[in-house]
């Protein structure tokens, strides 16, 4: 994996400084050359690391020139709650205007009491599908599981990415990725046998593996031949230890698990089976776990029978495990049911409305005094939430191209009913920020507390579905947001350097391209 650490400045209050240069480049991570978006010259982008409590100061410079992948951009810090800093969330036309080509913007925030496994990516249209994404880890010197592993560094990060051989906006709805990239490397059918990513281990050592699904569409079933995993983290939240032999991981999700190098010295297949494919022939959807002393050759196939898959309902929060509110049905202050449907043509609707970006960021609308649901745009997609209340959200499953991984900005949430289960757990549910809404018959239910004023996205993290309107905004404590958030002049200037009408025209044209591709290929 390409590596690059944030540099720490030693001072009375530690800060972290980084420069991210966003540009276009020709890349070939699976051997097929494609125009892409790169971060500091690479995709995935450099690994960003910090210590718990350190302040982020990340200057993003937009050098994009390829209009087919959009020239404006933003960076979203996936999983960072942005408590008190909603304007730094990186959601275009929700918490900021995009950064125009040739411009820079400094993201400054302090993740309050957060540590664990995160990632960053463009949140502007389909850009992260074009390569603009990277891993982010915040290390905790007081990690309660420190005594259970020996190694936790960049060498133990595993990222899963779907890769396409055409521009993301030229994909038809049924198109599948050309390849799976594990730590930025992969193979495609009939393509060159490029060297695969290798995770090196020493016999007897214990490793904290940080697994991230940074894909635009697929979920994966992740396994390592002849090895079991002890899960200790879901989406940057500690869990009680849970032993499994396979992990289904949805787009946007992250897990940490402890891997013990306790097998005979050899190389073993790392496999990420996407939900559209079952082939590992020729190293497809694969990487290699190599013990020190093993020969540098591809592993042999093993008859490894999986019997203990991860089920989300078996995960439990380690710290303050109970869900907010009263531990019973109807025990929340506000209950919202979100019915998502596909219109059969080119859009998803939630409770009857397709999300479209407003002409003015929702946060700016709030700061300009528009505090009521009747005043906030986009109409029908904004839900105002009162301060310091327990919110319960239900998201039934069964939509086409599911299951759908729903991600909430600004908060982790307690999953009181998981997909595949009809049990409600208010005592010790898993707490995370991205969960599957499951299949037909599922009624996935989450709870969180409104203690973070600002407008927060809740959306499907299949990026194509997000672009097709599968999203809502929770405008949380609008009065508090208007009175407590102090945005900078440079934040305000972002809107003066973008032409909203041109962005809208670009979006309409790209929707037309996807719609035409859908019609032509089906």
Coordinates of C-alpha atoms in Angstrom, one line a residue:
X1 CA 0.0 0.0 0.0
X2 CA 1.2 3.5 -0.8
X3 CA 2.0 5.3 2.5
X4 CA 2.1 8.8 3.7
X5 CA 1.8 10.0 7.3
X6 CA 0.4 13.3 8.5
X7 CA 3.2 15.3 10.1
X8 CA 2.6 16.2 13.7
X9 CA 3.6 19.6 15.1
X10 CA 4.9 19.4 18.6
X11 CA 3.3 22.2 20.6
X12 CA 1.1 22.8 23.7
X13 CA -1.8 21.6 21.6
X14 CA -0.8 19.0 19.0
X15 CA -2.0 19.7 15.5
X16 CA -1.8 17.6 12.3
X17 CA -1.0 19.3 9.0
X18 CA -1.4 17.8 5.5
X19 CA -1.5 18.9 1.9
X20 CA -3.8 17.0 -0.4
X21 CA -3.4 17.7 -4.1
X22 CA -6.4 16.5 -6.2
X23 CA -5.6 16.0 -9.9
X24 CA -6.3 13.9 -12.9
X25 CA -3.9 11.2 -14.0
X26 CA -3.6 8.0 -16.1
X27 CA -3.5 5.0 -13.8
X28 CA -3.6 1.2 -14.3
X29 CA -4.1 -0.5 -10.9
X30 CA -5.3 -3.7 -12.6
X31 CA -3.2 -3.3 -15.7
X32 CA -5.8 -1.5 -17.8
X33 CA -5.0 2.2 -18.3
X34 CA -7.7 4.6 -17.3
X35 CA -8.1 8.4 -16.7
X36 CA -8.8 8.9 -13.0
X37 CA -8.7 11.3 -10.1
X38 CA -5.7 10.9 -7.8
X39 CA -4.7 12.3 -4.4
X40 CA -1.1 13.4 -4.2
X41 CA -0.5 11.4 -7.4
X42 CA -2.0 8.1 -6.3
X43 CA -5.2 6.2 -6.0
X44 CA -6.2 5.2 -3.4
X45 CA -4.8 8.4 -1.8
X46 CA -2.2 8.5 0.9
X47 CA -3.0 7.0 4.3
X48 CA -3.7 9.8 6.8
X49 CA -3.0 9.0 10.5
X50 CA -3.4 10.9 13.7
X51 CA -3.4 10.3 17.5
X52 CA -6.7 10.6 19.4
X53 CA -7.4 14.3 20.3
X54 CA -5.2 15.8 17.7
X55 CA -6.5 18.6 15.5
X56 CA -6.7 18.2 11.7
X57 CA -5.5 21.0 9.4
X58 CA -5.7 19.5 5.9
X59 CA -5.3 21.9 3.0
X60 CA -7.0 20.6 -0.2
X61 CA -5.9 22.0 -3.5
X62 CA -8.1 21.3 -6.5
X63 CA -6.1 20.8 -9.7
X64 CA -8.8 18.9 -11.6
X65 CA -9.0 19.7 -15.4
X66 CA -11.1 16.8 -16.8
X67 CA -14.7 17.9 -17.0
X68 CA -15.9 14.3 -17.6
X69 CA -15.1 13.6 -14.0
X70 CA -16.2 17.1 -12.8
X71 CA -13.7 19.9 -12.0
X72 CA -15.2 20.9 -8.6
X73 CA -14.7 18.8 -5.6
X74 CA -15.1 18.3 -1.8
X75 CA -13.6 16.0 0.8
X76 CA -15.8 14.2 3.3
X77 CA -14.1 12.6 6.4
X78 CA -16.2 9.5 6.6
X79 CA -17.0 8.6 10.2
X80 CA -15.7 11.9 11.8
X81 CA -18.7 13.3 13.7
X82 CA -17.6 17.0 13.2
X83 CA -19.0 17.9 16.5
X84 CA -19.2 21.7 16.5
X85 CA -17.7 21.9 13.0
X86 CA -20.5 20.9 10.7
X87 CA -19.0 23.2 8.0
X88 CA -16.1 20.9 7.7
X89 CA -18.1 17.8 6.9
X90 CA -17.4 18.0 3.1
X91 CA -21.0 17.4 1.9
X92 CA -21.5 19.6 -1.2
X93 CA -24.5 21.9 -1.1
X94 CA -25.3 20.6 2.4
X95 CA -22.4 21.8 4.5
X96 CA -20.4 23.7 1.9
X97 CA -20.1 24.8 -1.7
X98 CA -17.6 22.7 -3.7
X99 CA -14.0 23.7 -4.1
X100 CA -13.6 25.1 -7.6
X101 CA -10.8 24.0 -9.9
X102 CA -7.7 26.0 -9.2
X103 CA -8.8 26.8 -5.7
X104 CA -7.8 25.5 -2.2
X105 CA -9.7 25.1 1.0
X106 CA -8.4 24.3 4.5
X107 CA -10.4 21.7 6.4
X108 CA -9.8 22.3 10.2
X109 CA -11.5 20.2 12.8
X110 CA -10.8 18.2 16.0
X111 CA -12.4 14.8 16.2
X112 CA -13.9 14.9 19.7
X113 CA -13.2 11.7 21.7
X114 CA -12.9 9.7 18.5
X115 CA -10.5 7.0 17.4
X116 CA -10.5 4.0 15.1
X117 CA -10.8 3.3 11.4
X118 CA -12.1 6.0 9.0
X119 CA -11.6 7.0 5.4
X120 CA -11.9 10.1 3.3
X121 CA -13.4 10.6 -0.1
X122 CA -14.9 13.1 -2.5
X123 CA -18.6 13.6 -1.8
X124 CA -19.2 15.4 -5.1
X125 CA -21.3 13.4 -7.5
X126 CA -19.4 10.2 -8.6
X127 CA -15.9 11.4 -8.0
X128 CA -14.8 8.8 -5.5
X129 CA -15.7 6.1 -8.0
X130 CA -13.0 7.7 -10.2
X131 CA -10.3 7.2 -7.6
X132 CA -10.6 10.1 -5.0
X133 CA -10.6 8.1 -1.7
X134 CA -8.1 7.0 0.9
X135 CA -7.7 5.5 4.4
X136 CA -7.7 7.5 7.6
X137 CA -6.8 6.0 11.1
X138 CA -6.9 7.7 14.5
X139 CA -4.8 5.7 17.0
X140 CA -5.9 5.5 20.6
X141 CA -3.1 5.3 23.2
X142 CA -5.6 3.9 25.7
X143 CA -7.1 1.3 23.3
X144 CA -8.7 -1.3 25.7
X145 CA -7.5 -4.0 23.3
X146 CA -3.8 -3.0 23.2
X147 CA -2.8 -6.1 25.0
X148 CA -4.5 -8.4 22.5
X149 CA -2.3 -7.5 19.4
X150 CA 1.4 -6.8 18.6
X151 CA 1.2 -4.9 15.3
X152 CA -1.2 -2.1 14.2
X153 CA 0.3 0.2 11.5
X154 CA -0.1 0.9 7.8
X155 CA 0.9 -2.6 7.0
X156 CA -2.2 -4.0 8.6
X157 CA -4.7 -1.8 6.7
X158 CA -6.7 -3.6 4.0
X159 CA -8.9 -1.5 1.6
X160 CA -11.4 -3.0 -0.8
X161 CA -12.3 -1.0 -3.9
X162 CA -14.4 -1.7 -7.0
X163 CA -12.7 -0.6 -10.3
X164 CA -14.3 0.2 -13.6
X165 CA -12.8 0.5 -17.1
X166 CA -15.1 3.3 -18.2
X167 CA -16.1 6.7 -16.8
X168 CA -18.5 6.3 -13.8
X169 CA -21.2 8.3 -15.6
X170 CA -21.0 6.0 -18.6
X171 CA -21.9 2.9 -16.6
X172 CA -25.3 1.2 -17.1
X173 CA -27.2 0.2 -14.0
X174 CA -26.4 -3.5 -14.4
X175 CA -22.7 -3.0 -15.2
X176 CA -20.4 -4.8 -12.7
X177 CA -16.8 -3.7 -11.8
X178 CA -14.0 -4.8 -14.0
X179 CA -11.9 -5.8 -11.0
X180 CA -11.6 -5.7 -7.2
X181 CA -8.6 -3.8 -5.9
X182 CA -7.2 -4.8 -2.6
X183 CA -4.9 -2.2 -1.3
X184 CA -5.0 -0.6 -4.7
X185 CA -4.0 -3.6 -6.8
X186 CA -6.1 -6.2 -8.6
X187 CA -6.6 -8.4 -11.7
X188 CA -9.4 -8.5 -14.2
X189 CA -10.5 -11.5 -16.4
X190 CA -8.1 -12.0 -19.3
X191 CA -6.0 -9.2 -18.0
X192 CA -2.3 -9.3 -17.1
X193 CA -1.2 -11.2 -14.0
X194 CA -0.1 -8.2 -12.0
X195 CA 1.6 -8.9 -8.6
X196 CA -1.1 -8.9 -6.0
X197 CA -1.1 -7.1 -2.7
X198 CA 0.8 -9.0 0.0
X199 CA 0.2 -8.7 3.8
X200 CA 3.4 -9.9 5.6
X201 CA 3.1 -11.6 9.0
X202 CA 5.6 -13.2 11.4
X203 CA 4.6 -16.6 12.9
X204 CA 3.2 -16.2 16.4
X205 CA 2.5 -12.5 16.1
X206 CA -0.9 -10.9 16.6
X207 CA -2.2 -8.3 14.1
X208 CA -4.9 -5.7 14.3
X209 CA -6.3 -5.7 10.7
X210 CA -8.2 -2.6 9.7
X211 CA -10.6 -3.6 6.9
X212 CA -12.3 -0.9 4.9
X213 CA -14.9 -1.1 2.1
X214 CA -14.2 2.0 0.0
X215 CA -16.3 0.7 -2.9
X216 CA -18.9 2.6 -4.8
X217 CA -21.3 -0.3 -5.2
X218 CA -20.4 -3.9 -4.0
X219 CA -20.5 -5.5 -0.6
X220 CA -17.9 -8.2 -0.1
X221 CA -17.5 -11.4 1.9
X222 CA -14.0 -11.2 3.3
X223 CA -12.0 -14.3 4.3
X224 CA -8.4 -15.5 4.7
X225 CA -7.9 -19.2 4.2
X226 CA -7.4 -21.2 7.4
X227 CA -7.7 -18.2 9.6
X228 CA -10.3 -16.9 12.0
X229 CA -10.9 -13.3 13.1
X230 CA -11.7 -11.6 16.4
X231 CA -13.7 -8.5 15.6
X232 CA -13.1 -5.6 18.1
X233 CA -14.4 -2.5 16.1
X234 CA -17.2 -1.6 13.8
X235 CA -17.1 1.8 12.1
X236 CA -14.6 3.3 14.7
X237 CA -16.7 2.1 17.7
X238 CA -15.3 -0.6 20.0
X239 CA -17.2 -3.8 20.1
X240 CA -17.0 -6.7 22.6
X241 CA -14.8 -9.4 21.0
X242 CA -16.5 -11.6 18.6
X243 CA -14.8 -14.6 16.8
X244 CA -15.9 -15.2 13.1
X245 CA -14.4 -16.8 10.0
X246 CA -15.9 -14.4 7.4
X247 CA -17.1 -10.8 7.3
X248 CA -19.7 -9.4 5.0
X249 CA -18.7 -5.7 4.7
X250 CA -21.0 -3.1 3.0
X251 CA -19.8 0.0 1.1
X252 CA -18.7 2.6 3.7
X253 CA -18.3 0.1 6.5
X254 CA -15.0 -0.6 8.5
X255 CA -14.0 -3.4 10.9
X256 CA -11.0 -4.0 13.0
X257 CA -10.2 -7.6 13.8
X258 CA -7.3 -9.4 15.5
X259 CA -5.6 -12.0 13.3
X260 CA -3.2 -14.4 14.9
X261 CA -0.5 -15.8 12.7
X262 CA -0.8 -19.3 14.1
X263 CA -0.8 -21.5 10.9
X264 CA 2.1 -23.4 9.3
X265 CA 4.5 -21.1 7.5
X266 CA 3.1 -20.6 4.0
X267 CA 1.1 -18.2 1.9
X268 CA -2.7 -18.1 2.2
X269 CA -5.3 -16.5 -0.1
X270 CA -7.0 -13.3 1.1
X271 CA -10.4 -13.3 -0.6
X272 CA -13.0 -10.5 -1.1
X273 CA -16.0 -12.1 -2.8
X274 CA -18.2 -9.3 -4.2
X275 CA -21.9 -9.7 -4.3
X276 CA -21.9 -9.8 -8.1
X277 CA -19.2 -12.5 -8.6
X278 CA -18.0 -15.8 -7.1
X279 CA -14.8 -16.3 -9.0
X280 CA -11.2 -16.3 -7.6
X281 CA -9.7 -17.8 -10.7
X282 CA -6.3 -16.4 -11.6
X283 CA -6.2 -14.2 -8.5
X284 CA -9.4 -12.3 -9.1
X285 CA -10.8 -10.6 -6.0
X286 CA -7.8 -11.7 -4.1
X287 CA -4.6 -10.7 -2.2
X288 CA -2.0 -12.8 -0.3
X289 CA -1.2 -13.3 3.4
X290 CA 2.4 -14.4 3.4
X291 CA 4.2 -15.7 6.5
X292 CA 7.9 -14.8 6.8
X293 CA 9.9 -17.7 5.4
X294 CA 7.2 -18.8 2.9
X295 CA 8.2 -18.9 -0.8
X296 CA 7.2 -15.9 -2.9
X297 CA 4.6 -17.7 -5.0
X298 CA 0.8 -17.7 -5.2
X299 CA -0.8 -19.7 -2.5
X300 CA -2.3 -23.1 -3.2
X301 CA -6.1 -23.5 -3.1
X302 CA -7.4 -24.8 0.2
X303 CA -10.6 -26.5 1.2
X304 CA -11.5 -24.0 3.8
X305 CA -15.1 -24.4 4.9
X306 CA -16.8 -21.3 6.4
X307 CA -19.1 -22.0 9.4
X308 CA -19.1 -18.8 11.5
X309 CA -20.0 -15.7 9.5
X310 CA -20.3 -12.3 11.1
X311 CA -23.9 -11.3 11.9
X312 CA -24.4 -7.7 12.9
X313 CA -26.9 -8.6 15.6
X314 CA -24.2 -10.5 17.4
X315 CA -22.0 -7.4 17.7
X316 CA -22.3 -5.4 20.9
X317 CA -21.0 -1.9 21.8
X318 CA -18.2 -2.1 24.4
X319 CA -18.6 1.4 25.9
X320 CA -22.0 2.7 27.1
X321 CA -23.8 -0.1 25.2
X322 CA -27.4 0.8 25.8
X323 CA -29.3 2.5 23.0
X324 CA -30.6 6.1 23.8
X325 CA -34.2 6.5 24.8
X326 CA -36.5 4.1 26.7
X327 CA -35.8 0.4 26.1
X328 CA -39.1 -0.4 24.5
X329 CA -41.0 0.1 21.3
X330 CA -42.0 3.7 20.9
X331 CA -39.3 4.7 23.4
X332 CA -37.9 7.5 21.3
X333 CA -38.9 11.2 21.3
X334 CA -39.1 11.3 17.5
X335 CA -39.8 8.4 15.2
X336 CA -39.3 8.6 11.5
X337 CA -40.0 5.9 8.9
X338 CA -38.1 6.2 5.6
X339 CA -39.7 4.3 2.7
X340 CA -37.3 4.2 -0.2
X341 CA -38.6 3.2 -3.6
X342 CA -37.2 3.0 -7.2
X343 CA -39.2 4.9 -9.8
X344 CA -38.5 2.4 -12.5
X345 CA -36.6 4.9 -14.6
X346 CA -33.6 6.8 -13.1
X347 CA -34.3 7.9 -9.6
X348 CA -34.9 6.7 -6.0
X349 CA -37.4 8.4 -3.8
X350 CA -37.6 8.5 0.0
X351 CA -41.1 9.2 1.3
X352 CA -42.0 10.4 -2.1
X353 CA -39.1 12.7 -2.8
X354 CA -35.9 12.3 -4.8
X355 CA -33.0 14.2 -3.2
X356 CA -31.5 16.9 -5.4
X357 CA -28.8 19.4 -4.4
X358 CA -30.3 22.8 -3.5
X359 CA -28.9 26.0 -5.0
X360 CA -27.6 27.1 -1.6
X361 CA -26.0 24.9 1.0
X362 CA -28.4 23.8 3.7
X363 CA -26.0 25.1 6.3
X364 CA -25.8 28.5 4.7
X365 CA -29.6 28.6 4.6
X366 CA -29.7 27.9 8.3
X367 CA -27.1 30.6 9.0
X368 CA -29.1 33.0 7.0
X369 CA -32.1 32.4 9.3
X370 CA -34.1 29.8 7.6
X371 CA -34.7 27.5 10.5
X372 CA -38.1 25.8 9.8
X373 CA -38.8 22.8 7.6
X374 CA -41.0 24.9 5.4
X375 CA -38.2 27.2 4.5
X376 CA -35.4 24.7 3.9
X377 CA -34.5 23.3 0.5
X378 CA -34.6 20.8 -1.1
X379 CA -38.3 20.6 -0.2
X380 CA -39.4 17.1 1.0
X381 CA -35.9 15.9 1.6
X382 CA -35.1 17.9 4.8
X383 CA -36.3 16.8 8.2
X384 CA -35.8 19.2 11.1
X385 CA -34.9 17.5 14.4
X386 CA -35.2 19.1 17.9
X387 CA -32.1 19.4 20.2
X388 CA -31.2 16.9 22.8
X389 CA -33.8 14.3 21.9
X390 CA -33.7 10.6 21.0
X391 CA -34.4 9.9 17.4
X392 CA -35.5 6.6 16.0
X393 CA -35.3 5.9 12.3
X394 CA -36.7 2.9 10.5
X395 CA -35.5 2.0 7.0
X396 CA -37.4 -1.0 5.4
X397 CA -35.5 -3.1 2.9
X398 CA -36.4 -4.7 -0.4
X399 CA -35.5 -2.0 -2.9
X400 CA -33.8 -3.0 -6.2
X401 CA -30.0 -3.3 -6.3
X402 CA -30.0 -3.9 -2.5
X403 CA -29.2 -4.4 0.2
X404 CA -28.5 -0.7 0.7
X405 CA -25.8 0.5 3.1
X406 CA -27.2 3.6 4.9
X407 CA -24.6 6.1 6.3
X408 CA -25.4 8.9 8.7
X409 CA -23.1 11.9 8.9
X410 CA -22.6 13.7 12.2
X411 CA -23.4 10.7 14.5
X412 CA -22.9 7.1 15.2
X413 CA -26.1 5.3 15.9
X414 CA -27.3 2.3 17.8
X415 CA -28.7 -0.4 15.5
X416 CA -31.6 -1.6 17.6
X417 CA -32.8 -3.9 14.8
X418 CA -30.4 -5.3 12.3
X419 CA -31.0 -6.7 8.8
X420 CA -31.9 -10.4 8.8
X421 CA -33.4 -10.1 12.3
X422 CA -36.8 -9.3 13.8
X423 CA -35.3 -8.8 17.3
X424 CA -35.1 -5.3 18.9
X425 CA -32.1 -4.9 21.2
X426 CA -32.1 -1.8 23.3
X427 CA -29.7 -3.1 25.9
X428 CA -26.4 -3.6 24.0
X429 CA -26.8 -3.1 20.3
X430 CA -23.8 -2.4 18.0
X431 CA -23.1 1.3 17.6
X432 CA -21.8 2.4 14.2
X433 CA -22.4 4.9 11.3
X434 CA -23.2 2.6 8.3
X435 CA -25.7 -0.3 8.3
X436 CA -27.5 -2.4 5.7
X437 CA -31.2 -2.0 5.3
X438 CA -31.5 -5.6 4.3
X439 CA -34.0 -7.4 2.1
X440 CA -37.8 -7.4 1.8
X441 CA -39.3 -8.0 5.2
X442 CA -36.5 -6.3 7.0
X443 CA -37.2 -3.1 9.1
X444 CA -33.7 -2.0 10.1
X445 CA -34.0 0.5 13.0
X446 CA -31.5 2.9 14.4
X447 CA -31.4 5.4 17.3
X448 CA -29.2 8.4 18.1
X449 CA -29.2 11.5 20.2
X450 CA -29.4 15.0 18.7
X451 CA -26.4 16.6 20.5
X452 CA -24.6 17.9 17.4
X453 CA -26.3 20.9 15.7
X454 CA -26.1 21.0 11.9
X455 CA -27.4 19.5 8.7
X456 CA -26.5 15.9 8.3
X457 CA -26.8 13.6 5.4
X458 CA -28.4 10.1 5.7
X459 CA -27.9 8.3 2.4
X460 CA -27.2 5.1 0.7
X461 CA -23.5 4.6 0.3
X462 CA -23.8 2.9 -3.0
X463 CA -22.6 6.1 -4.7
X464 CA -24.7 5.6 -7.8
X465 CA -27.8 5.4 -5.6
X466 CA -26.8 8.5 -3.7
X467 CA -26.5 10.3 -7.0
X468 CA -29.9 9.0 -8.0
X469 CA -31.5 10.7 -5.0
X470 CA -31.4 8.0 -2.2
X471 CA -30.8 10.5 0.6
X472 CA -32.3 12.8 3.1
X473 CA -31.0 15.6 5.3
X474 CA -31.5 15.8 9.1
X475 CA -31.4 19.5 10.0
X476 CA -30.6 19.1 13.6
X477 CA -31.2 21.8 16.1
X478 CA -31.3 24.6 13.5
X479 CA -31.5 27.3 16.2
X480 CA -28.4 26.0 17.9
X481 CA -26.6 25.6 14.6
X482 CA -27.4 29.2 13.6
X483 CA -26.1 30.6 17.0
X484 CA -23.1 28.4 17.7
X485 CA -21.4 27.5 14.4
X486 CA -18.7 30.1 13.4
X487 CA -17.9 29.7 9.8
X488 CA -14.8 31.3 8.3
X489 CA -14.7 33.8 5.5
X490 CA -12.9 31.3 3.3
X491 CA -15.8 28.9 3.8
X492 CA -18.2 31.6 2.6
X493 CA -15.9 32.4 -0.4
X494 CA -16.4 28.8 -1.7
X495 CA -19.8 29.8 -2.9
X496 CA -18.6 32.9 -4.7
X497 CA -16.1 30.8 -6.8
X498 CA -18.7 28.3 -8.0
X499 CA -21.5 28.9 -10.5
X500 CA -24.5 26.9 -9.1
X501 CA -26.3 27.0 -12.5
X502 CA -23.3 25.4 -14.2
X503 CA -23.2 22.7 -11.6
X504 CA -26.9 22.0 -12.0
X505 CA -26.6 21.9 -15.8
X506 CA -23.6 19.4 -15.4
X507 CA -25.6 17.2 -13.1
X508 CA -28.6 17.2 -15.5
X509 CA -26.3 16.2 -18.4
X510 CA -24.7 13.4 -16.4
X511 CA -28.1 12.0 -15.3
X512 CA -29.1 12.1 -19.0
X513 CA -26.0 10.1 -19.9
X514 CA -26.7 7.4 -17.2
X515 CA -30.4 7.3 -18.2
X516 CA -29.5 6.8 -21.9
X517 CA -26.9 4.1 -21.0
X518 CA -29.6 2.3 -19.0
X519 CA -32.0 2.4 -21.9
X520 CA -29.5 1.4 -24.5
X521 CA -28.0 -1.6 -22.6
X522 CA -31.3 -3.0 -21.3

